[in-house]
Amino acid sequence: MASADGREECFPCRQPVFPWYIRQFDCGQRDSMSETLKVESRELRGKRNNRRLRARGRIPAVLYGHGQDPVSLAVPAEQFDSMVRHGSRLVTLAGAVNESAFIRECQWDTWGHHVVHVDFTRISAHEKVRVQVAIELRGEAPGVKEGGVLKQVLHEIELECEAADIPEKLTVSINDLGLNGSVTVANLALPPGAKVFEEPDQHIVQCVEPAEQPEVEEVSGEVEPELIGRKREEEGEASGS
Amino acid sequence: MALMPKRVKHRKCQRGRIKGNATRGNRVVFGDYGLQTIEGGWISAATIEAGRIAAQQYLRTEGRLYIRVFPQKPITSIPLETRMGKGKGEPEYWAAVVRPGTVLYEIGGATEEAARLCFNRLAHKMPVQVRFIKRRPL
């Protein structure tokens, strides 16, 4: 896709992309966000076939779980990117297989532009799953105005909840966070029935005083790191002679 | 003092080749925003330190800077006006080997605008082309 100033940019992240990626993103409008994915079964496997699949705008995927045989699938890249951007974790697969699935793992390319492979697990809506959910900070901390630095310790948290209740993200308000204050896991507003595995006193975000810059020691002469094994050799030579 | 290892097994090493893209260290992990290389190369300890100072001077107390690379490779050179031969030169400096896609620095606790401006200053110090990235979902 091209931006207003004519540069080619990646659709999901709005970052400029290299010419060899452009062909995958000039295919027009995306579908509106939908939680139903049209999947095709994938007969051909291997690196070469999967590269061809990606060039055609499909992502190789696999579906497994519930003690059934794994199924190789191909999902439309545009639709899947859109779902990932909106934070969907639960999808309904339609086409080659008709069942609900949970996005267990998503592999990205080096640049974070494209999803390279997806792992789906079979799931029912009331089944409990363990999932990593992003933590988003909202508001402005008064402690920052007092000269503090905001330090987010946890960016994601592992939750156990029903598949239907997986939140897109957990928001933490920092409007009351003063200097030397913190928000802990115990302060999180969780969805009903959800369980966290972190300690309740684990910090999520802290407002701390800025660390002082350590004074740089000027070392005269050349400094070389210690050589592993040299001391032993020298001792051995001394004892031998 | 610039970064360098405390202990090494060998004083000198061969130059090596940089092949392929980074498959590790290519996403934002500690902060919210990152500076990712789009070229491979060697980044000297002095350059890493220069980048840190440039970023710290801009950020002051606003956010936190994370350095994601470490100079582990000793780079040797032969002094000027020296005849060829007589063996390999002496270690001159330490460098980090980066593949395209490696995240060099990260910033946490600052606004996107501040992080962009900070990385813009920092990018001018780098010997490789870099780009601004954010933490990604999933």
CSV table of C-alpha atoms in Angstrom, one decimal:
chain,number,residue,atom,x,y,z
A,1,MET,CA,0.0,0.0,0.0
A,2,ALA,CA,1.2,3.5,-0.6
A,3,SER,CA,1.0,6.3,2.0
A,4,ALA,CA,-0.2,9.8,1.4
A,5,ASP,CA,3.3,10.9,0.4
A,6,GLY,CA,3.7,8.1,-2.1
A,7,ARG,CA,6.0,5.9,-0.1
A,8,GLU,CA,5.3,2.2,0.0
A,9,GLU,CA,4.4,1.0,3.4
A,10,CYS,CA,3.4,-2.1,5.2
A,11,PHE,CA,-0.4,-2.3,5.8
A,12,PRO,CA,-0.4,-3.6,9.4
A,13,CYS,CA,2.4,-1.5,10.9
A,14,ARG,CA,2.5,1.5,8.5
A,15,GLN,CA,6.3,1.2,8.3
A,16,PRO,CA,8.1,1.6,5.0
A,17,VAL,CA,8.8,-1.7,3.4
A,18,PHE,CA,11.4,-3.0,1.0
A,19,PRO,CA,10.6,-3.4,-2.7
A,20,TRP,CA,10.6,-7.2,-2.5
A,21,TYR,CA,7.8,-7.1,0.0
A,22,ILE,CA,5.5,-4.7,-1.9
A,23,ARG,CA,3.9,-7.2,-4.1
A,24,GLN,CA,2.3,-8.9,-1.1
A,25,PHE,CA,0.6,-5.6,0.0
A,26,ASP,CA,-0.7,-4.1,-3.2
A,27,CYS,CA,-3.7,-6.3,-3.5
A,28,GLY,CA,-6.4,-3.8,-2.6
A,29,GLN,CA,-8.9,-3.5,0.2
A,30,ARG,CA,-9.0,-5.7,3.2
A,31,ASP,CA,-12.1,-7.4,4.5
A,32,SER,CA,-13.6,-5.9,7.6
A,33,MET,CA,-12.6,-7.5,10.8
A,34,SER,CA,-14.1,-10.9,11.1
A,35,GLU,CA,-13.5,-13.8,13.5
A,36,THR,CA,-14.3,-16.4,10.9
A,37,LEU,CA,-11.3,-17.5,8.8
A,38,LYS,CA,-11.7,-19.3,5.5
A,39,VAL,CA,-9.1,-22.0,5.5
A,40,GLU,CA,-7.9,-24.4,2.8
A,41,SER,CA,-6.3,-27.7,3.4
A,42,ARG,CA,-2.6,-27.8,2.5
A,43,GLU,CA,-1.4,-30.9,0.8
A,44,LEU,CA,2.1,-29.8,-0.2
A,45,ARG,CA,4.6,-29.2,2.6
A,46,GLY,CA,8.1,-28.1,2.9
A,47,LYS,CA,10.0,-24.8,2.6
A,48,ARG,CA,9.7,-24.4,-1.2
A,49,ASN,CA,5.9,-25.0,-1.3
A,50,ASN,CA,5.3,-22.8,1.7
A,51,ARG,CA,7.2,-19.9,0.1
A,52,ARG,CA,5.1,-20.3,-3.0
A,53,LEU,CA,2.0,-20.3,-0.8
A,54,ARG,CA,3.1,-17.0,0.9
A,55,ALA,CA,3.8,-15.4,-2.4
A,56,ARG,CA,0.1,-16.1,-3.3
A,57,GLY,CA,-1.1,-14.3,-0.1
A,58,ARG,CA,-1.6,-17.4,2.1
A,59,ILE,CA,0.0,-18.3,5.4
A,60,PRO,CA,0.8,-21.9,6.1
A,61,ALA,CA,-0.8,-23.1,9.4
A,62,VAL,CA,-1.4,-26.2,11.4
A,63,LEU,CA,-4.3,-27.2,13.6
A,64,TYR,CA,-3.9,-29.7,16.4
A,65,GLY,CA,-5.2,-30.7,19.8
A,66,HIS,CA,-8.0,-32.7,21.5
A,67,GLY,CA,-6.2,-35.9,20.7
A,68,GLN,CA,-7.0,-35.7,17.0
A,69,ASP,CA,-4.7,-35.8,14.1
A,70,PRO,CA,-3.0,-32.5,13.1
A,71,VAL,CA,-4.2,-30.9,9.9
A,72,SER,CA,-2.1,-28.7,7.6
A,73,LEU,CA,-4.0,-25.6,6.5
A,74,ALA,CA,-3.5,-22.4,4.6
A,75,VAL,CA,-5.1,-19.1,5.8
A,76,PRO,CA,-5.5,-15.8,3.9
A,77,ALA,CA,-2.7,-13.5,5.0
A,78,GLU,CA,-4.7,-10.2,4.8
A,79,GLN,CA,-7.6,-11.5,6.9
A,80,PHE,CA,-5.3,-13.0,9.4
A,81,ASP,CA,-3.1,-9.9,9.8
A,82,SER,CA,-6.3,-7.9,10.4
A,83,MET,CA,-7.3,-10.3,13.1
A,84,VAL,CA,-3.9,-10.2,14.8
A,85,ARG,CA,-3.9,-6.4,14.8
A,86,HIS,CA,-7.3,-6.4,16.5
A,87,GLY,CA,-6.0,-8.8,19.2
A,88,SER,CA,-8.3,-11.7,18.3
A,89,ARG,CA,-7.1,-15.0,19.8
A,90,LEU,CA,-10.2,-17.1,19.3
A,91,VAL,CA,-11.2,-17.9,15.7
A,92,THR,CA,-13.8,-20.0,13.9
A,93,LEU,CA,-12.3,-21.9,11.0
A,94,ALA,CA,-14.5,-22.5,8.0
A,95,GLY,CA,-13.8,-24.3,4.8
A,96,ALA,CA,-11.5,-27.3,4.9
A,97,VAL,CA,-12.3,-27.7,8.7
A,98,ASN,CA,-15.3,-26.2,10.6
A,99,GLU,CA,-14.4,-25.8,14.2
A,100,SER,CA,-13.2,-23.2,16.7
A,101,ALA,CA,-9.5,-22.7,17.3
A,102,PHE,CA,-7.2,-20.7,19.4
A,103,ILE,CA,-4.2,-19.0,18.0
A,104,ARG,CA,-1.4,-20.6,20.0
A,105,GLU,CA,1.6,-19.3,18.2
A,106,CYS,CA,2.4,-16.9,15.5
A,107,GLN,CA,5.8,-16.8,13.8
A,108,TRP,CA,6.9,-13.5,12.2
A,109,ASP,CA,9.6,-12.7,9.7
A,110,THR,CA,12.7,-10.8,10.8
A,111,TRP,CA,11.1,-7.4,10.2
A,112,GLY,CA,7.9,-8.1,12.0
A,113,HIS,CA,5.9,-7.3,8.8
A,114,HIS,CA,4.5,-10.7,7.9
A,115,VAL,CA,3.3,-13.7,9.7
A,116,VAL,CA,5.2,-16.7,8.4
A,117,HIS,CA,3.4,-19.5,10.1
A,118,VAL,CA,0.5,-20.0,12.5
A,119,ASP,CA,-0.3,-22.7,15.1
A,120,PHE,CA,-4.0,-23.3,15.9
A,121,THR,CA,-5.2,-25.5,18.7
A,122,ARG,CA,-8.7,-27.0,18.8
A,123,ILE,CA,-10.8,-25.5,21.5
A,124,SER,CA,-14.3,-25.3,22.8
A,125,ALA,CA,-15.7,-21.9,24.0
A,126,HIS,CA,-15.9,-22.9,27.7
A,127,GLU,CA,-12.5,-24.7,27.8
A,128,LYS,CA,-9.9,-23.0,30.0
A,129,VAL,CA,-6.8,-21.9,28.3
A,130,ARG,CA,-3.5,-20.3,29.4
A,131,VAL,CA,-2.7,-17.3,27.3
A,132,GLN,CA,-0.3,-14.4,27.4
A,133,VAL,CA,-2.3,-11.1,27.4
A,134,ALA,CA,-0.7,-7.7,26.7
A,135,ILE,CA,-0.8,-5.0,29.4
A,136,GLU,CA,-1.5,-1.5,28.3
A,137,LEU,CA,-0.9,1.6,30.4
A,138,ARG,CA,-3.6,4.3,30.3
A,139,GLY,CA,-3.4,7.9,31.6
A,140,GLU,CA,-0.6,10.1,32.8
A,141,ALA,CA,1.2,9.4,36.1
A,142,PRO,CA,1.6,12.4,38.4
A,143,GLY,CA,4.9,10.9,39.5
A,144,VAL,CA,6.4,11.6,36.1
A,145,LYS,CA,5.6,15.3,36.5
A,146,GLU,CA,7.4,15.2,39.8
A,147,GLY,CA,10.6,14.0,38.0
A,148,GLY,CA,10.1,10.3,38.1
A,149,VAL,CA,10.6,7.7,35.4
A,150,LEU,CA,8.0,5.3,34.4
A,151,LYS,CA,9.3,1.7,34.4
A,152,GLN,CA,7.0,-1.0,33.0
A,153,VAL,CA,8.2,-4.3,34.4
A,154,LEU,CA,5.6,-6.5,33.0
A,155,HIS,CA,4.4,-6.1,29.4
A,156,GLU,CA,2.5,-9.3,29.2
A,157,ILE,CA,0.9,-11.5,31.8
A,158,GLU,CA,-0.2,-15.1,31.7
A,159,LEU,CA,-3.9,-15.7,32.3
A,160,GLU,CA,-6.0,-18.8,32.7
A,161,CYS,CA,-9.5,-18.2,31.6
A,162,GLU,CA,-12.3,-19.5,29.4
A,163,ALA,CA,-11.6,-19.3,25.8
A,164,ALA,CA,-14.6,-17.1,25.1
A,165,ASP,CA,-13.5,-14.6,27.8
A,166,ILE,CA,-9.9,-13.9,26.6
A,167,PRO,CA,-9.4,-10.2,26.7
A,168,GLU,CA,-7.7,-8.4,23.9
A,169,LYS,CA,-5.5,-6.6,26.4
A,170,LEU,CA,-5.5,-5.6,30.1
A,171,THR,CA,-5.5,-1.9,30.7
A,172,VAL,CA,-3.9,-0.4,33.8
A,173,SER,CA,-4.7,3.1,34.8
A,174,ILE,CA,-1.7,5.0,36.0
A,175,ASN,CA,-3.5,8.2,36.8
A,176,ASP,CA,-2.9,7.7,40.6
A,177,LEU,CA,0.7,6.6,40.3
A,178,GLY,CA,2.9,8.9,42.3
A,179,LEU,CA,6.7,9.1,42.7
A,180,ASN,CA,8.0,5.8,44.2
A,181,GLY,CA,4.6,4.3,43.7
A,182,SER,CA,3.8,1.1,41.8
A,183,VAL,CA,0.9,-0.9,40.4
A,184,THR,CA,1.0,-4.6,41.2
A,185,VAL,CA,-0.6,-7.7,39.8
A,186,ALA,CA,-3.1,-7.6,42.7
A,187,ASN,CA,-4.4,-4.2,41.4
A,188,LEU,CA,-5.3,-5.7,37.9
A,189,ALA,CA,-8.9,-5.8,36.9
A,190,LEU,CA,-9.3,-9.3,35.5
A,191,PRO,CA,-12.1,-10.8,33.5
A,192,PRO,CA,-14.5,-13.0,35.6
A,193,GLY,CA,-13.1,-16.5,36.3
A,194,ALA,CA,-9.6,-15.5,35.2
A,195,LYS,CA,-6.6,-16.6,37.2
A,196,VAL,CA,-3.1,-15.2,37.1
A,197,PHE,CA,0.1,-17.1,37.8
A,198,GLU,CA,2.3,-14.2,38.9
A,199,GLU,CA,2.8,-13.3,42.5
A,200,PRO,CA,0.2,-10.7,43.7
A,201,ASP,CA,3.0,-8.3,44.8
A,202,GLN,CA,4.8,-8.5,41.4
A,203,HIS,CA,5.2,-5.0,40.1
A,204,ILE,CA,3.6,-4.2,36.7
A,205,VAL,CA,4.7,-0.6,36.5
A,206,GLN,CA,6.7,1.6,38.8
A,207,CYS,CA,7.4,5.3,39.0
A,208,VAL,CA,11.0,5.5,40.2
A,209,GLU,CA,13.5,8.3,40.6
A,210,PRO,CA,15.9,8.6,37.7
A,211,ALA,CA,19.1,6.6,38.2
A,212,GLU,CA,22.2,8.7,38.4
A,213,GLN,CA,24.7,8.3,35.7
A,214,PRO,CA,27.7,6.3,36.9
A,215,GLU,CA,30.9,8.2,36.8
A,216,VAL,CA,33.1,6.9,34.0
A,217,GLU,CA,36.5,5.8,35.3
A,218,GLU,CA,39.4,6.9,33.0
A,219,VAL,CA,41.7,4.0,32.7
A,220,SER,CA,45.2,4.9,31.6
A,221,GLY,CA,47.0,2.6,29.1
A,222,GLU,CA,45.7,-0.3,27.1
A,223,VAL,CA,43.2,-2.6,28.8
A,224,GLU,CA,42.8,-6.1,27.6
A,225,PRO,CA,40.4,-8.8,28.9
A,226,GLU,CA,41.6,-11.7,30.9
A,227,LEU,CA,42.5,-14.7,28.9
A,228,ILE,CA,40.7,-17.9,29.9
A,229,GLY,CA,43.2,-20.6,30.6
A,230,ARG,CA,46.3,-18.5,30.5
A,231,LYS,CA,46.9,-18.5,34.2
A,232,ARG,CA,46.7,-22.2,34.5
A,233,GLU,CA,49.1,-22.7,31.6
A,234,GLU,CA,51.6,-20.3,33.1
A,235,GLU,CA,51.4,-22.1,36.5
A,236,GLY,CA,51.9,-25.4,34.7
A,237,GLU,CA,55.0,-24.2,33.0
A,238,ALA,CA,56.4,-22.8,36.2
A,239,SER,CA,55.9,-26.1,38.1
A,240,GLY,CA,57.3,-28.1,35.1
A,241,SER,CA,60.5,-26.2,35.0
B,1,MET,CA,35.0,3.3,29.3
B,2,ALA,CA,33.6,1.6,26.2
B,3,LEU,CA,32.1,-1.9,26.5
B,4,MET,CA,34.3,-5.0,26.2
B,5,PRO,CA,34.3,-8.5,27.5
B,6,LYS,CA,35.9,-9.3,30.9
B,7,ARG,CA,37.3,-12.6,29.9
B,8,VAL,CA,38.0,-14.1,26.5
B,9,LYS,CA,39.3,-17.4,25.3
B,10,HIS,CA,41.3,-16.0,22.5
B,11,ARG,CA,42.9,-12.5,22.0
B,12,LYS,CA,42.3,-12.4,18.3
B,13,CYS,CA,39.7,-13.9,15.9
B,14,GLN,CA,39.1,-14.2,12.2
B,15,ARG,CA,36.9,-11.7,10.4
B,16,GLY,CA,34.0,-14.0,9.5
B,17,ARG,CA,31.0,-13.3,7.2
B,18,ILE,CA,27.6,-11.9,7.9
B,19,LYS,CA,25.1,-14.1,6.2
B,20,GLY,CA,21.3,-13.9,6.4
B,21,ASN,CA,19.0,-11.9,8.6
B,22,ALA,CA,18.7,-11.9,12.4
B,23,THR,CA,16.5,-14.7,13.7
B,24,ARG,CA,17.1,-13.8,17.3
B,25,GLY,CA,17.2,-10.4,19.0
B,26,ASN,CA,15.0,-9.0,16.2
B,27,ARG,CA,12.0,-7.8,18.3
B,28,VAL,CA,11.4,-5.3,21.0
B,29,VAL,CA,11.5,-7.1,24.4
B,30,PHE,CA,12.3,-4.8,27.2
B,31,GLY,CA,11.0,-1.4,26.2
B,32,ASP,CA,8.2,-0.1,24.0
B,33,TYR,CA,10.2,1.2,21.0
B,34,GLY,CA,13.3,-0.1,19.3
B,35,LEU,CA,16.0,0.8,16.8
B,36,GLN,CA,16.5,-2.1,14.3
B,37,THR,CA,19.2,-2.4,11.8
B,38,ILE,CA,18.4,-3.0,8.2
B,39,GLU,CA,22.0,-3.8,7.2
B,40,GLY,CA,24.5,-6.1,8.7
B,41,GLY,CA,27.9,-4.9,9.9
B,42,TRP,CA,30.2,-4.3,12.8
B,43,ILE,CA,29.3,-1.7,15.4
B,44,SER,CA,32.3,-0.7,17.5
B,45,ALA,CA,32.1,-0.3,21.3
B,46,ALA,CA,32.9,3.4,20.9
B,47,THR,CA,29.9,3.8,18.5
B,48,ILE,CA,27.6,2.0,20.9
B,49,GLU,CA,28.8,4.3,23.7
B,50,ALA,CA,28.3,7.4,21.5
B,51,GLY,CA,24.8,6.3,20.8
B,52,ARG,CA,24.1,5.7,24.5
B,53,ILE,CA,25.4,9.2,25.4
B,54,ALA,CA,23.4,10.8,22.5
B,55,ALA,CA,20.2,9.1,23.7
B,56,GLN,CA,20.8,9.8,27.4
B,57,GLN,CA,21.4,13.4,26.7
B,58,TYR,CA,18.1,13.7,24.9
B,59,LEU,CA,16.0,11.5,27.2
B,60,ARG,CA,17.4,12.9,30.4
B,61,THR,CA,14.9,11.6,33.0
B,62,GLU,CA,12.1,10.8,30.7
B,63,GLY,CA,12.6,7.2,29.8
B,64,ARG,CA,14.9,4.3,30.0
B,65,LEU,CA,17.4,3.1,27.4
B,66,TYR,CA,18.3,-0.5,26.9
B,67,ILE,CA,21.3,-1.6,24.8
B,68,ARG,CA,20.7,-4.9,23.1
B,69,VAL,CA,24.1,-5.6,21.5
B,70,PHE,CA,27.5,-6.2,23.1
B,71,PRO,CA,30.9,-5.9,21.4
B,72,GLN,CA,32.3,-9.4,21.6
B,73,LYS,CA,34.6,-9.4,18.6
B,74,PRO,CA,38.2,-8.2,18.8
B,75,ILE,CA,39.2,-6.2,15.7
B,76,THR,CA,42.9,-6.1,14.9
B,77,SER,CA,44.8,-3.8,12.7
B,78,ILE,CA,48.3,-3.4,11.4
B,79,PRO,CA,50.0,0.0,12.2
B,80,LEU,CA,50.5,2.5,9.4
B,81,GLU,CA,53.8,2.4,7.4
B,82,THR,CA,54.5,-1.2,8.4
B,83,ARG,CA,55.8,-3.7,6.0
B,84,MET,CA,53.4,-6.6,5.2
B,85,GLY,CA,53.9,-9.9,7.0
B,86,LYS,CA,55.1,-10.4,10.5
B,87,GLY,CA,51.8,-11.9,11.6
B,88,LYS,CA,48.4,-10.6,12.5
B,89,GLY,CA,48.0,-7.1,13.9
B,90,GLU,CA,47.2,-6.3,17.5
B,91,PRO,CA,43.6,-5.8,18.8
B,92,GLU,CA,42.5,-2.2,18.2
B,93,TYR,CA,38.9,-2.2,19.3
B,94,TRP,CA,35.9,-4.4,20.1
B,95,ALA,CA,32.8,-4.6,17.9
B,96,ALA,CA,29.4,-6.1,17.9
B,97,VAL,CA,28.5,-8.2,14.8
B,98,VAL,CA,25.0,-7.4,13.8
B,99,ARG,CA,22.8,-9.0,11.1
B,100,PRO,CA,20.1,-7.2,9.3
B,101,GLY,CA,17.1,-7.1,11.7
B,102,THR,CA,19.0,-6.9,15.0
B,103,VAL,CA,17.5,-4.5,17.5
B,104,LEU,CA,20.3,-2.3,18.8
B,105,TYR,CA,18.6,-0.1,21.4
B,106,GLU,CA,15.2,0.0,23.1
B,107,ILE,CA,13.4,2.8,24.9
B,108,GLY,CA,10.8,2.3,27.6
B,109,GLY,CA,8.8,4.7,29.6
B,110,ALA,CA,8.8,7.5,27.1
B,111,THR,CA,6.2,8.8,24.6
B,112,GLU,CA,6.4,7.6,21.0
B,113,GLU,CA,7.3,11.1,19.9
B,114,ALA,CA,10.2,11.4,22.3
B,115,ALA,CA,11.4,7.9,21.4
B,116,ARG,CA,11.3,8.8,17.6
B,117,LEU,CA,13.3,12.0,18.2
B,118,CYS,CA,15.8,10.3,20.4
B,119,PHE,CA,16.4,7.5,17.9
B,120,ASN,CA,16.7,10.0,15.1
B,121,ARG,CA,19.6,11.6,16.9
B,122,LEU,CA,21.0,8.2,17.7
B,123,ALA,CA,20.7,6.9,14.2
B,124,HIS,CA,23.1,9.5,12.9
B,125,LYS,CA,25.8,7.9,14.9
B,126,MET,CA,25.3,4.4,13.5
B,127,PRO,CA,27.4,3.0,10.7
B,128,VAL,CA,24.4,1.0,9.4
B,129,GLN,CA,21.0,2.0,8.2
B,130,VAL,CA,18.4,1.6,11.0
B,131,ARG,CA,14.6,2.0,11.4
B,132,PHE,CA,12.2,2.7,14.2
B,133,ILE,CA,10.1,-0.2,15.4
B,134,LYS,CA,7.4,-0.8,18.0
B,135,ARG,CA,6.5,-3.7,20.2
B,136,ARG,CA,4.3,-6.1,18.2
B,137,PRO,CA,1.2,-8.1,19.1
B,138,LEU,CA,1.4,-11.9,19.7
